[in-house]
Amino acid sequence: MTAGSDFSPSEQWAEIGYQLLTAGVAYTSAFITAVILMEISRRAKDDDEPDLIVLLSTKARKATRFIRSSVAHILFLFLNILMCAFFVVRTNEKSFPTWMKTIEAVAALIFGIQLTANFAASYTKVNFMYRNFTTITNIIGVSSAVYSVSNDFFLGLQFVRAINALHHFEKAKLPFNISRSTRELWNLAFTVIAFVFVFAGAIFIFESLGDPPGIIYDSTEWTVYNAFYFMIVTFSTVGYGDFFATTLIGRALMILCIALGIVAFGVKTTQLFEAYRTDNAGYGRFHNPEQSQFVVLVGEVSEEILKLMSNQLLHPDSGDNGG
């Protein structure tokens, strides 16, 4: 039996929906757990009691040191690449054989352990959940694998593993020395490949499934949806040419749109990359829109100095001028 061959279009949409729902439930549960632990930690600090959450995180961090080592990053890199290869094979053959299910189930178990260990070792668990994009893609990958191994549906969401592979590639230390320019070239190539793979996988799935049941969409007529698509493609100066304006006013608007797009898209893209570069280099700017009081410490600051300054700032006699 060819896996997925007996599924109707609506059933195929349901299968993908169940995988996304499983990932959503898993992420929401983990996020709620992180919020609860953060509140327990905050109350412990307010009551001047030992922060058990921080102590447990410290112990977990020591116990799971190997997971963050360069060797582990290399192992996770190849395991994520293997899952991406399985995605290609599954979608090309439209089948999900038992041996592949077994390997994917083992991989899901390993990734689940990795997620749990990193969550336990994180001091800021809420930030770990919503600021770390690889956490989201890891949860999607694990949830999709857990759901997929229980049925014969060949489509899965393992293409998101390319993002995790990119993360581990950037973190891994190579066993041989290369120049910085070569390393940056490899990073660029891997980044492009990873994002192309992710979007190619997503587009493949949704184009294979077709439009959801109940939605009637004509890709050849001018509709509001196609107009948005056309404007984004035009404004970004890509210009596929599958849609184009034919009226005088429409073409006049296109001239203005293309002119604005060339300037705005180029300028904003440059500003975005410059902000990303300066932030990574530690040259970001400090914004204080509420005009709140603050203190900037530079140089070598010891723990004793911090305690003295804290006592001075929090002293009742300081009043509003204490900061």
PDB file of C-alpha atoms in Angstrom:
ATOM      1  CA  MET A   1       0.000   0.000   0.000  1.00  0.00           C
ATOM      2  CA  THR A   2       1.291   3.427  -0.928  1.00  0.00           C
ATOM      3  CA  ALA A   3       1.139   5.634   2.120  1.00  0.00           C
ATOM      4  CA  GLY A   4      -1.282   8.495   1.703  1.00  0.00           C
ATOM      5  CA  SER A   5      -2.714   7.237  -1.592  1.00  0.00           C
ATOM      6  CA  ASP A   6      -6.148   6.594  -0.030  1.00  0.00           C
ATOM      7  CA  PHE A   7      -6.443  10.025   1.584  1.00  0.00           C
ATOM      8  CA  SER A   8      -8.891  12.500   0.039  1.00  0.00           C
ATOM      9  CA  PRO A   9      -7.866  16.197  -0.275  1.00  0.00           C
ATOM     10  CA  SER A  10      -9.885  17.092   2.829  1.00  0.00           C
ATOM     11  CA  GLU A  11      -8.301  14.220   4.768  1.00  0.00           C
ATOM     12  CA  GLN A  12      -4.831  15.341   3.676  1.00  0.00           C
ATOM     13  CA  TRP A  13      -5.566  18.848   4.964  1.00  0.00           C
ATOM     14  CA  ALA A  14      -6.799  17.301   8.202  1.00  0.00           C
ATOM     15  CA  GLU A  15      -3.573  15.296   8.597  1.00  0.00           C
ATOM     16  CA  ILE A  16      -1.405  18.418   8.213  1.00  0.00           C
ATOM     17  CA  GLY A  17      -3.766  20.286  10.545  1.00  0.00           C
ATOM     18  CA  TYR A  18      -3.430  17.582  13.195  1.00  0.00           C
ATOM     19  CA  GLN A  19       0.366  17.818  13.017  1.00  0.00           C
ATOM     20  CA  LEU A  20       0.230  21.604  13.464  1.00  0.00           C
ATOM     21  CA  LEU A  21      -2.313  21.223  16.258  1.00  0.00           C
ATOM     22  CA  THR A  22      -0.063  18.716  18.038  1.00  0.00           C
ATOM     23  CA  ALA A  23       2.829  21.173  17.784  1.00  0.00           C
ATOM     24  CA  GLY A  24       0.625  24.018  19.024  1.00  0.00           C
ATOM     25  CA  VAL A  25      -0.538  22.049  22.066  1.00  0.00           C
ATOM     26  CA  ALA A  26       3.042  21.012  22.878  1.00  0.00           C
ATOM     27  CA  TYR A  27       4.345  24.580  22.565  1.00  0.00           C
ATOM     28  CA  THR A  28       1.483  26.067  24.595  1.00  0.00           C
ATOM     29  CA  SER A  29       1.973  23.508  27.378  1.00  0.00           C
ATOM     30  CA  ALA A  30       5.701  24.215  27.535  1.00  0.00           C
ATOM     31  CA  PHE A  31       5.127  27.986  27.501  1.00  0.00           C
ATOM     32  CA  ILE A  32       2.578  27.802  30.336  1.00  0.00           C
ATOM     33  CA  THR A  33       5.039  25.681  32.314  1.00  0.00           C
ATOM     34  CA  ALA A  34       7.745  28.311  31.724  1.00  0.00           C
ATOM     35  CA  VAL A  35       5.434  31.099  32.948  1.00  0.00           C
ATOM     36  CA  ILE A  36       4.518  29.139  36.096  1.00  0.00           C
ATOM     37  CA  LEU A  37       8.182  28.442  36.889  1.00  0.00           C
ATOM     38  CA  MET A  38       9.046  32.110  36.303  1.00  0.00           C
ATOM     39  CA  GLU A  39       6.304  33.161  38.741  1.00  0.00           C
ATOM     40  CA  ILE A  40       7.550  30.678  41.359  1.00  0.00           C
ATOM     41  CA  SER A  41      11.066  32.077  40.944  1.00  0.00           C
ATOM     42  CA  ARG A  42       9.829  35.661  41.227  1.00  0.00           C
ATOM     43  CA  ARG A  43       7.892  34.970  44.419  1.00  0.00           C
ATOM     44  CA  ALA A  44      10.884  33.230  45.942  1.00  0.00           C
ATOM     45  CA  LYS A  45      12.994  36.342  45.301  1.00  0.00           C
ATOM     46  CA  ASP A  46      10.295  38.641  46.730  1.00  0.00           C
ATOM     47  CA  ASP A  47      10.146  36.533  49.913  1.00  0.00           C
ATOM     48  CA  ASP A  48      13.946  36.384  50.200  1.00  0.00           C
ATOM     49  CA  GLU A  49      13.815  32.602  49.931  1.00  0.00           C
ATOM     50  CA  PRO A  50      16.182  30.328  48.002  1.00  0.00           C
ATOM     51  CA  ASP A  51      15.289  30.263  44.323  1.00  0.00           C
ATOM     52  CA  LEU A  52      14.897  26.540  43.720  1.00  0.00           C
ATOM     53  CA  ILE A  53      14.219  27.092  40.008  1.00  0.00           C
ATOM     54  CA  VAL A  54      17.601  28.735  39.496  1.00  0.00           C
ATOM     55  CA  LEU A  55      19.333  26.071  41.574  1.00  0.00           C
ATOM     56  CA  LEU A  56      17.705  23.288  39.560  1.00  0.00           C
ATOM     57  CA  SER A  57      18.561  25.078  36.313  1.00  0.00           C
ATOM     58  CA  THR A  58      22.185  25.313  37.405  1.00  0.00           C
ATOM     59  CA  LYS A  59      22.310  21.601  38.190  1.00  0.00           C
ATOM     60  CA  ALA A  60      20.597  20.761  34.909  1.00  0.00           C
ATOM     61  CA  ARG A  61      23.055  22.967  33.050  1.00  0.00           C
ATOM     62  CA  LYS A  62      26.000  21.095  34.556  1.00  0.00           C
ATOM     63  CA  ALA A  63      24.416  17.690  33.937  1.00  0.00           C
ATOM     64  CA  THR A  64      23.601  18.457  30.296  1.00  0.00           C
ATOM     65  CA  ARG A  65      26.868  20.182  29.383  1.00  0.00           C
ATOM     66  CA  PHE A  66      27.519  17.679  26.585  1.00  0.00           C
ATOM     67  CA  ILE A  67      24.369  18.726  24.693  1.00  0.00           C
ATOM     68  CA  ARG A  68      25.872  22.180  24.180  1.00  0.00           C
ATOM     69  CA  SER A  69      29.337  20.905  23.232  1.00  0.00           C
ATOM     70  CA  SER A  70      30.768  21.187  19.731  1.00  0.00           C
ATOM     71  CA  VAL A  71      30.608  17.410  19.282  1.00  0.00           C
ATOM     72  CA  ALA A  72      26.894  17.417  20.121  1.00  0.00           C
ATOM     73  CA  HIS A  73      26.291  20.286  17.687  1.00  0.00           C
ATOM     74  CA  ILE A  74      27.947  18.267  14.913  1.00  0.00           C
ATOM     75  CA  LEU A  75      25.878  15.178  15.772  1.00  0.00           C
ATOM     76  CA  PHE A  76      22.642  17.180  15.858  1.00  0.00           C
ATOM     77  CA  LEU A  77      23.647  18.836  12.589  1.00  0.00           C
ATOM     78  CA  PHE A  78      23.882  15.521  10.757  1.00  0.00           C
ATOM     79  CA  LEU A  79      20.736  14.173  12.444  1.00  0.00           C
ATOM     80  CA  ASN A  80      18.742  17.223  11.310  1.00  0.00           C
ATOM     81  CA  ILE A  81      20.135  16.861   7.782  1.00  0.00           C
ATOM     82  CA  LEU A  82      19.091  13.193   7.839  1.00  0.00           C
ATOM     83  CA  MET A  83      15.520  14.183   8.762  1.00  0.00           C
ATOM     84  CA  CYS A  84      15.498  16.673   5.874  1.00  0.00           C
ATOM     85  CA  ALA A  85      16.666  13.879   3.549  1.00  0.00           C
ATOM     86  CA  PHE A  86      13.853  11.648   4.852  1.00  0.00           C
ATOM     87  CA  PHE A  87      11.380  14.426   4.054  1.00  0.00           C
ATOM     88  CA  VAL A  88      12.618  14.519   0.450  1.00  0.00           C
ATOM     89  CA  VAL A  89      12.422  10.728   0.108  1.00  0.00           C
ATOM     90  CA  ARG A  90       8.969  10.525   1.695  1.00  0.00           C
ATOM     91  CA  THR A  91       7.470  13.201  -0.520  1.00  0.00           C
ATOM     92  CA  ASN A  92       9.158  11.908  -3.666  1.00  0.00           C
ATOM     93  CA  GLU A  93       8.181   8.255  -3.139  1.00  0.00           C
ATOM     94  CA  LYS A  94       4.854   9.146  -1.482  1.00  0.00           C
ATOM     95  CA  SER A  95       5.487   6.429   1.073  1.00  0.00           C
ATOM     96  CA  PHE A  96       6.617   6.095   4.669  1.00  0.00           C
ATOM     97  CA  PRO A  97       8.175   2.624   5.116  1.00  0.00           C
ATOM     98  CA  THR A  98       8.578   1.002   8.509  1.00  0.00           C
ATOM     99  CA  TRP A  99      12.376   1.335   8.650  1.00  0.00           C
ATOM    100  CA  MET A 100      12.090   5.069   8.039  1.00  0.00           C
ATOM    101  CA  LYS A 101       9.389   5.375  10.702  1.00  0.00           C
ATOM    102  CA  THR A 102      11.662   3.618  13.184  1.00  0.00           C
ATOM    103  CA  ILE A 103      14.605   5.942  12.538  1.00  0.00           C
ATOM    104  CA  GLU A 104      12.369   9.019  12.648  1.00  0.00           C
ATOM    105  CA  ALA A 105      10.826   7.854  15.933  1.00  0.00           C
ATOM    106  CA  VAL A 106      14.305   7.430  17.459  1.00  0.00           C
ATOM    107  CA  ALA A 107      15.317  10.857  16.141  1.00  0.00           C
ATOM    108  CA  ALA A 108      12.163  12.397  17.618  1.00  0.00           C
ATOM    109  CA  LEU A 109      13.037  10.860  20.980  1.00  0.00           C
ATOM    110  CA  ILE A 110      16.573  12.300  20.805  1.00  0.00           C
ATOM    111  CA  PHE A 111      15.306  15.744  19.814  1.00  0.00           C
ATOM    112  CA  GLY A 112      12.696  15.573  22.581  1.00  0.00           C
ATOM    113  CA  ILE A 113      15.405  14.833  25.146  1.00  0.00           C
ATOM    114  CA  GLN A 114      17.465  17.702  23.751  1.00  0.00           C
ATOM    115  CA  LEU A 115      14.503  20.089  24.044  1.00  0.00           C
ATOM    116  CA  THR A 116      13.735  19.010  27.600  1.00  0.00           C
ATOM    117  CA  ALA A 117      17.378  19.272  28.684  1.00  0.00           C
ATOM    118  CA  ASN A 118      17.827  22.746  27.190  1.00  0.00           C
ATOM    119  CA  PHE A 119      14.543  23.892  28.737  1.00  0.00           C
ATOM    120  CA  ALA A 120      15.586  22.604  32.164  1.00  0.00           C
ATOM    121  CA  ALA A 121      19.026  24.222  31.866  1.00  0.00           C
ATOM    122  CA  SER A 122      17.668  27.604  30.765  1.00  0.00           C
ATOM    123  CA  TYR A 123      17.621  30.342  33.413  1.00  0.00           C
ATOM    124  CA  THR A 124      15.078  32.411  31.476  1.00  0.00           C
ATOM    125  CA  LYS A 125      12.641  29.744  30.362  1.00  0.00           C
ATOM    126  CA  VAL A 126      10.065  32.155  28.919  1.00  0.00           C
ATOM    127  CA  ASN A 127      12.714  33.731  26.703  1.00  0.00           C
ATOM    128  CA  PHE A 128      13.843  30.243  25.715  1.00  0.00           C
ATOM    129  CA  MET A 129      10.304  29.527  24.499  1.00  0.00           C
ATOM    130  CA  TYR A 130       9.501  32.640  22.493  1.00  0.00           C
ATOM    131  CA  ARG A 131      12.812  34.270  21.601  1.00  0.00           C
ATOM    132  CA  ASN A 132      14.599  31.149  20.414  1.00  0.00           C
ATOM    133  CA  PHE A 133      13.146  30.353  16.975  1.00  0.00           C
ATOM    134  CA  THR A 134      14.905  26.997  16.851  1.00  0.00           C
ATOM    135  CA  THR A 135      12.863  25.951  19.888  1.00  0.00           C
ATOM    136  CA  ILE A 136       9.680  26.472  17.864  1.00  0.00           C
ATOM    137  CA  THR A 137      10.978  24.595  14.820  1.00  0.00           C
ATOM    138  CA  ASN A 138      12.255  21.788  17.068  1.00  0.00           C
ATOM    139  CA  ILE A 139       8.827  21.415  18.680  1.00  0.00           C
ATOM    140  CA  ILE A 140       7.174  21.399  15.242  1.00  0.00           C
ATOM    141  CA  GLY A 141       9.594  18.726  14.039  1.00  0.00           C
ATOM    142  CA  VAL A 142       9.169  16.503  17.094  1.00  0.00           C
ATOM    143  CA  SER A 143       5.367  16.865  17.102  1.00  0.00           C
ATOM    144  CA  SER A 144       5.146  16.110  13.385  1.00  0.00           C
ATOM    145  CA  ALA A 145       7.344  13.029  13.770  1.00  0.00           C
ATOM    146  CA  VAL A 146       5.382  11.698  16.757  1.00  0.00           C
ATOM    147  CA  TYR A 147       2.117  12.099  14.865  1.00  0.00           C
ATOM    148  CA  SER A 148       3.446  10.834  11.529  1.00  0.00           C
ATOM    149  CA  VAL A 149       4.868   7.553  12.816  1.00  0.00           C
ATOM    150  CA  SER A 150       1.389   6.550  14.014  1.00  0.00           C
ATOM    151  CA  ASN A 151      -0.205   6.569  10.538  1.00  0.00           C
ATOM    152  CA  ASP A 152       0.583   6.071   6.845  1.00  0.00           C
ATOM    153  CA  PHE A 153       0.453   9.697   5.708  1.00  0.00           C
ATOM    154  CA  PHE A 154       3.604  10.558   3.758  1.00  0.00           C
ATOM    155  CA  LEU A 155       3.556  14.367   4.157  1.00  0.00           C
ATOM    156  CA  GLY A 156       5.216  15.774   7.249  1.00  0.00           C
ATOM    157  CA  LEU A 157       6.738  18.996   8.547  1.00  0.00           C
ATOM    158  CA  GLN A 158      10.319  17.794   8.873  1.00  0.00           C
ATOM    159  CA  PHE A 159      11.491  20.429   6.381  1.00  0.00           C
ATOM    160  CA  VAL A 160      11.686  22.852   9.347  1.00  0.00           C
ATOM    161  CA  ARG A 161      14.672  20.795  10.515  1.00  0.00           C
ATOM    162  CA  ALA A 162      16.772  22.812   8.053  1.00  0.00           C
ATOM    163  CA  ILE A 163      16.563  25.770  10.481  1.00  0.00           C
ATOM    164  CA  ASN A 164      17.865  23.616  13.325  1.00  0.00           C
ATOM    165  CA  ALA A 165      20.614  22.243  11.086  1.00  0.00           C
ATOM    166  CA  LEU A 166      21.664  25.831  10.339  1.00  0.00           C
ATOM    167  CA  HIS A 167      21.708  26.639  14.072  1.00  0.00           C
ATOM    168  CA  HIS A 168      23.971  23.684  14.890  1.00  0.00           C
ATOM    169  CA  PHE A 169      26.217  24.452  11.908  1.00  0.00           C
ATOM    170  CA  GLU A 170      26.777  27.977  13.245  1.00  0.00           C
ATOM    171  CA  LYS A 171      27.443  26.700  16.783  1.00  0.00           C
ATOM    172  CA  ALA A 172      29.738  23.801  15.837  1.00  0.00           C
ATOM    173  CA  LYS A 173      33.512  24.251  15.927  1.00  0.00           C
ATOM    174  CA  LEU A 174      35.184  22.568  12.996  1.00  0.00           C
ATOM    175  CA  PRO A 175      38.013  20.128  13.764  1.00  0.00           C
ATOM    176  CA  PHE A 176      40.294  22.021  11.383  1.00  0.00           C
ATOM    177  CA  ASN A 177      41.267  25.658  10.999  1.00  0.00           C
ATOM    178  CA  ILE A 178      39.804  27.823   8.235  1.00  0.00           C
ATOM    179  CA  SER A 179      39.970  31.531   7.579  1.00  0.00           C
ATOM    180  CA  ARG A 180      37.212  33.846   8.740  1.00  0.00           C
ATOM    181  CA  SER A 181      36.226  34.691   5.162  1.00  0.00           C
ATOM    182  CA  THR A 182      35.880  30.995   4.330  1.00  0.00           C
ATOM    183  CA  ARG A 183      33.777  30.424   7.427  1.00  0.00           C
ATOM    184  CA  GLU A 184      31.508  33.340   6.531  1.00  0.00           C
ATOM    185  CA  LEU A 185      31.178  31.992   2.993  1.00  0.00           C
ATOM    186  CA  TRP A 186      30.124  28.608   4.337  1.00  0.00           C
ATOM    187  CA  ASN A 187      27.661  30.266   6.715  1.00  0.00           C
ATOM    188  CA  LEU A 188      26.151  32.244   3.857  1.00  0.00           C
ATOM    189  CA  ALA A 189      25.841  29.159   1.646  1.00  0.00           C
ATOM    190  CA  PHE A 190      24.296  27.095   4.462  1.00  0.00           C
ATOM    191  CA  THR A 191      21.897  29.908   5.364  1.00  0.00           C
ATOM    192  CA  VAL A 192      20.664  30.238   1.786  1.00  0.00           C
ATOM    193  CA  ILE A 193      20.285  26.461   1.418  1.00  0.00           C
ATOM    194  CA  ALA A 194      18.419  26.176   4.748  1.00  0.00           C
ATOM    195  CA  PHE A 195      15.896  28.911   4.005  1.00  0.00           C
ATOM    196  CA  VAL A 196      15.380  27.746   0.427  1.00  0.00           C
ATOM    197  CA  PHE A 197      14.735  24.225   1.727  1.00  0.00           C
ATOM    198  CA  VAL A 198      12.244  25.411   4.356  1.00  0.00           C
ATOM    199  CA  PHE A 199      10.205  27.549   1.982  1.00  0.00           C
ATOM    200  CA  ALA A 200      10.453  24.968  -0.794  1.00  0.00           C
ATOM    201  CA  GLY A 201       9.116  22.316   1.579  1.00  0.00           C
ATOM    202  CA  ALA A 202       6.266  24.527   2.783  1.00  0.00           C
ATOM    203  CA  ILE A 203       5.268  25.576  -0.729  1.00  0.00           C
ATOM    204  CA  PHE A 204       5.483  21.971  -1.949  1.00  0.00           C
ATOM    205  CA  ILE A 205       3.117  20.763   0.773  1.00  0.00           C
ATOM    206  CA  PHE A 206       0.479  23.429   0.336  1.00  0.00           C
ATOM    207  CA  GLU A 207       0.646  23.356  -3.446  1.00  0.00           C
ATOM    208  CA  SER A 208       0.326  19.565  -3.321  1.00  0.00           C
ATOM    209  CA  LEU A 209      -2.686  19.783  -1.021  1.00  0.00           C
ATOM    210  CA  GLY A 210      -4.356  22.472  -3.088  1.00  0.00           C
ATOM    211  CA  ASP A 211      -6.715  25.046  -1.610  1.00  0.00           C
ATOM    212  CA  PRO A 212      -8.501  24.072   1.611  1.00  0.00           C
ATOM    213  CA  PRO A 213     -11.994  22.613   1.176  1.00  0.00           C
ATOM    214  CA  GLY A 214     -14.584  25.350   0.743  1.00  0.00           C
ATOM    215  CA  ILE A 215     -12.168  27.933  -0.677  1.00  0.00           C
ATOM    216  CA  ILE A 216     -12.579  28.769  -4.353  1.00  0.00           C
ATOM    217  CA  TYR A 217      -9.553  30.530  -5.749  1.00  0.00           C
ATOM    218  CA  ASP A 218      -8.789  31.414  -9.368  1.00  0.00           C
ATOM    219  CA  SER A 219      -5.099  32.128  -9.909  1.00  0.00           C
ATOM    220  CA  THR A 220      -5.742  33.690 -13.335  1.00  0.00           C
ATOM    221  CA  GLU A 221      -8.244  36.447 -12.449  1.00  0.00           C
ATOM    222  CA  TRP A 222      -7.742  39.764 -10.727  1.00  0.00           C
ATOM    223  CA  THR A 223      -8.919  39.406  -7.137  1.00  0.00           C
ATOM    224  CA  VAL A 224      -7.973  41.195  -3.921  1.00  0.00           C
ATOM    225  CA  TYR A 225      -5.706  38.254  -3.002  1.00  0.00           C
ATOM    226  CA  ASN A 226      -3.957  38.329  -6.377  1.00  0.00           C
ATOM    227  CA  ALA A 227      -3.654  42.116  -6.158  1.00  0.00           C
ATOM    228  CA  PHE A 228      -1.840  41.815  -2.812  1.00  0.00           C
ATOM    229  CA  TYR A 229       0.403  39.129  -4.278  1.00  0.00           C
ATOM    230  CA  PHE A 230       1.099  41.264  -7.336  1.00  0.00           C
ATOM    231  CA  MET A 231       1.940  44.364  -5.274  1.00  0.00           C
ATOM    232  CA  ILE A 232       4.328  42.509  -2.968  1.00  0.00           C
ATOM    233  CA  VAL A 233       6.110  40.911  -5.923  1.00  0.00           C
ATOM    234  CA  THR A 234       6.308  44.276  -7.688  1.00  0.00           C
ATOM    235  CA  PHE A 235       7.239  46.360  -4.638  1.00  0.00           C
ATOM    236  CA  SER A 236      10.081  43.985  -3.784  1.00  0.00           C
ATOM    237  CA  THR A 237      11.325  44.435  -7.392  1.00  0.00           C
ATOM    238  CA  VAL A 238      11.066  40.669  -8.055  1.00  0.00           C
ATOM    239  CA  GLY A 239       8.479  40.910 -10.831  1.00  0.00           C
ATOM    240  CA  TYR A 240       7.465  37.391 -11.873  1.00  0.00           C
ATOM    241  CA  GLY A 241       5.356  38.627 -14.758  1.00  0.00           C
ATOM    242  CA  ASP A 242       2.423  36.262 -14.130  1.00  0.00           C
ATOM    243  CA  PHE A 243       0.262  39.350 -13.424  1.00  0.00           C
ATOM    244  CA  PHE A 244       0.634  42.790 -14.960  1.00  0.00           C
ATOM    245  CA  ALA A 245      -1.388  45.978 -15.249  1.00  0.00           C
ATOM    246  CA  THR A 246      -3.138  46.662 -18.569  1.00  0.00           C
ATOM    247  CA  THR A 247      -5.003  49.942 -17.921  1.00  0.00           C
ATOM    248  CA  LEU A 248      -3.474  53.408 -18.198  1.00  0.00           C
ATOM    249  CA  ILE A 249      -4.042  54.302 -14.538  1.00  0.00           C
ATOM    250  CA  GLY A 250      -2.884  50.860 -13.409  1.00  0.00           C
ATOM    251  CA  ARG A 251       0.386  51.173 -15.316  1.00  0.00           C
ATOM    252  CA  ALA A 252       0.919  54.713 -13.975  1.00  0.00           C
ATOM    253  CA  LEU A 253       0.544  53.364 -10.452  1.00  0.00           C
ATOM    254  CA  MET A 254       3.027  50.625 -11.278  1.00  0.00           C
ATOM    255  CA  ILE A 255       5.636  53.170 -12.334  1.00  0.00           C
ATOM    256  CA  LEU A 256       5.250  54.914  -8.968  1.00  0.00           C
ATOM    257  CA  CYS A 257       5.236  51.601  -7.091  1.00  0.00           C
ATOM    258  CA  ILE A 258       8.413  50.339  -8.770  1.00  0.00           C
ATOM    259  CA  ALA A 259      10.218  53.645  -8.155  1.00  0.00           C
ATOM    260  CA  LEU A 260       9.239  53.644  -4.484  1.00  0.00           C
ATOM    261  CA  GLY A 261      10.013  49.943  -4.179  1.00  0.00           C
ATOM    262  CA  ILE A 262      13.561  50.293  -5.486  1.00  0.00           C
ATOM    263  CA  VAL A 263      14.333  53.069  -2.999  1.00  0.00           C
ATOM    264  CA  ALA A 264      12.392  51.897   0.051  1.00  0.00           C
ATOM    265  CA  PHE A 265      13.188  48.207  -0.234  1.00  0.00           C
ATOM    266  CA  GLY A 266      16.890  48.857  -0.758  1.00  0.00           C
ATOM    267  CA  VAL A 267      17.173  51.413   2.044  1.00  0.00           C
ATOM    268  CA  LYS A 268      15.192  49.411   4.594  1.00  0.00           C
ATOM    269  CA  THR A 269      17.053  46.207   3.784  1.00  0.00           C
ATOM    270  CA  THR A 270      20.375  47.994   4.293  1.00  0.00           C
ATOM    271  CA  GLN A 271      19.170  49.451   7.605  1.00  0.00           C
ATOM    272  CA  LEU A 272      17.981  46.037   8.771  1.00  0.00           C
ATOM    273  CA  PHE A 273      21.310  44.337   8.071  1.00  0.00           C
ATOM    274  CA  GLU A 274      23.212  47.247   9.625  1.00  0.00           C
ATOM    275  CA  ALA A 275      21.101  47.038  12.796  1.00  0.00           C
ATOM    276  CA  TYR A 276      21.623  43.278  12.925  1.00  0.00           C
ATOM    277  CA  ARG A 277      25.386  43.720  12.478  1.00  0.00           C
ATOM    278  CA  THR A 278      25.739  46.393  15.154  1.00  0.00           C
ATOM    279  CA  ASP A 279      23.599  44.461  17.638  1.00  0.00           C
ATOM    280  CA  ASN A 280      25.729  41.348  17.182  1.00  0.00           C
ATOM    281  CA  ALA A 281      28.868  43.431  17.619  1.00  0.00           C
ATOM    282  CA  GLY A 282      27.517  44.934  20.838  1.00  0.00           C
ATOM    283  CA  TYR A 283      27.126  48.416  19.359  1.00  0.00           C
ATOM    284  CA  GLY A 284      23.344  48.662  19.741  1.00  0.00           C
ATOM    285  CA  ARG A 285      21.768  51.888  20.968  1.00  0.00           C
ATOM    286  CA  PHE A 286      19.973  52.323  24.277  1.00  0.00           C
ATOM    287  CA  HIS A 287      16.447  53.745  23.993  1.00  0.00           C
ATOM    288  CA  ASN A 288      14.718  55.219  27.028  1.00  0.00           C
ATOM    289  CA  PRO A 289      11.312  56.405  25.766  1.00  0.00           C
ATOM    290  CA  GLU A 290       9.739  56.586  29.266  1.00  0.00           C
ATOM    291  CA  GLN A 291      12.636  58.716  30.536  1.00  0.00           C
ATOM    292  CA  SER A 292      13.139  56.326  33.468  1.00  0.00           C
ATOM    293  CA  GLN A 293      16.205  56.642  35.669  1.00  0.00           C
ATOM    294  CA  PHE A 294      19.095  54.307  35.048  1.00  0.00           C
ATOM    295  CA  VAL A 295      22.742  53.769  35.847  1.00  0.00           C
ATOM    296  CA  VAL A 296      25.474  52.807  33.391  1.00  0.00           C
ATOM    297  CA  LEU A 297      28.452  50.881  34.795  1.00  0.00           C
ATOM    298  CA  VAL A 298      31.689  50.585  32.826  1.00  0.00           C
ATOM    299  CA  GLY A 299      35.022  49.002  33.506  1.00  0.00           C
ATOM    300  CA  GLU A 300      35.665  46.188  35.967  1.00  0.00           C
ATOM    301  CA  VAL A 301      32.773  46.121  38.439  1.00  0.00           C
ATOM    302  CA  SER A 302      33.136  43.790  41.399  1.00  0.00           C
ATOM    303  CA  GLU A 303      30.303  42.191  43.351  1.00  0.00           C
ATOM    304  CA  GLU A 304      31.134  44.368  46.352  1.00  0.00           C
ATOM    305  CA  ILE A 305      30.752  47.548  44.307  1.00  0.00           C
ATOM    306  CA  LEU A 306      27.404  46.341  42.970  1.00  0.00           C
ATOM    307  CA  LYS A 307      26.135  45.677  46.482  1.00  0.00           C
ATOM    308  CA  LEU A 308      27.247  49.119  47.696  1.00  0.00           C
ATOM    309  CA  MET A 309      25.591  50.843  44.760  1.00  0.00           C
ATOM    310  CA  SER A 310      22.403  48.810  45.200  1.00  0.00           C
ATOM    311  CA  ASN A 311      22.209  49.741  48.879  1.00  0.00           C
ATOM    312  CA  GLN A 312      22.739  53.379  48.012  1.00  0.00           C
ATOM    313  CA  LEU A 313      20.158  53.424  45.232  1.00  0.00           C
ATOM    314  CA  LEU A 314      17.533  51.561  47.262  1.00  0.00           C
ATOM    315  CA  HIS A 315      18.106  53.504  50.485  1.00  0.00           C
ATOM    316  CA  PRO A 316      14.876  55.168  51.724  1.00  0.00           C
ATOM    317  CA  ASP A 317      16.607  58.534  52.045  1.00  0.00           C
ATOM    318  CA  SER A 318      17.439  58.475  48.333  1.00  0.00           C
ATOM    319  CA  GLY A 319      13.885  59.362  47.343  1.00  0.00           C
ATOM    320  CA  ASP A 320      13.250  59.961  43.659  1.00  0.00           C
ATOM    321  CA  ASN A 321      16.789  61.162  43.199  1.00  0.00           C
ATOM    322  CA  GLY A 322      18.316  57.830  44.108  1.00  0.00           C
ATOM    323  CA  GLY A 323      18.774  56.764  40.475  1.00  0.00           C
TER     324      GLY A 323
END
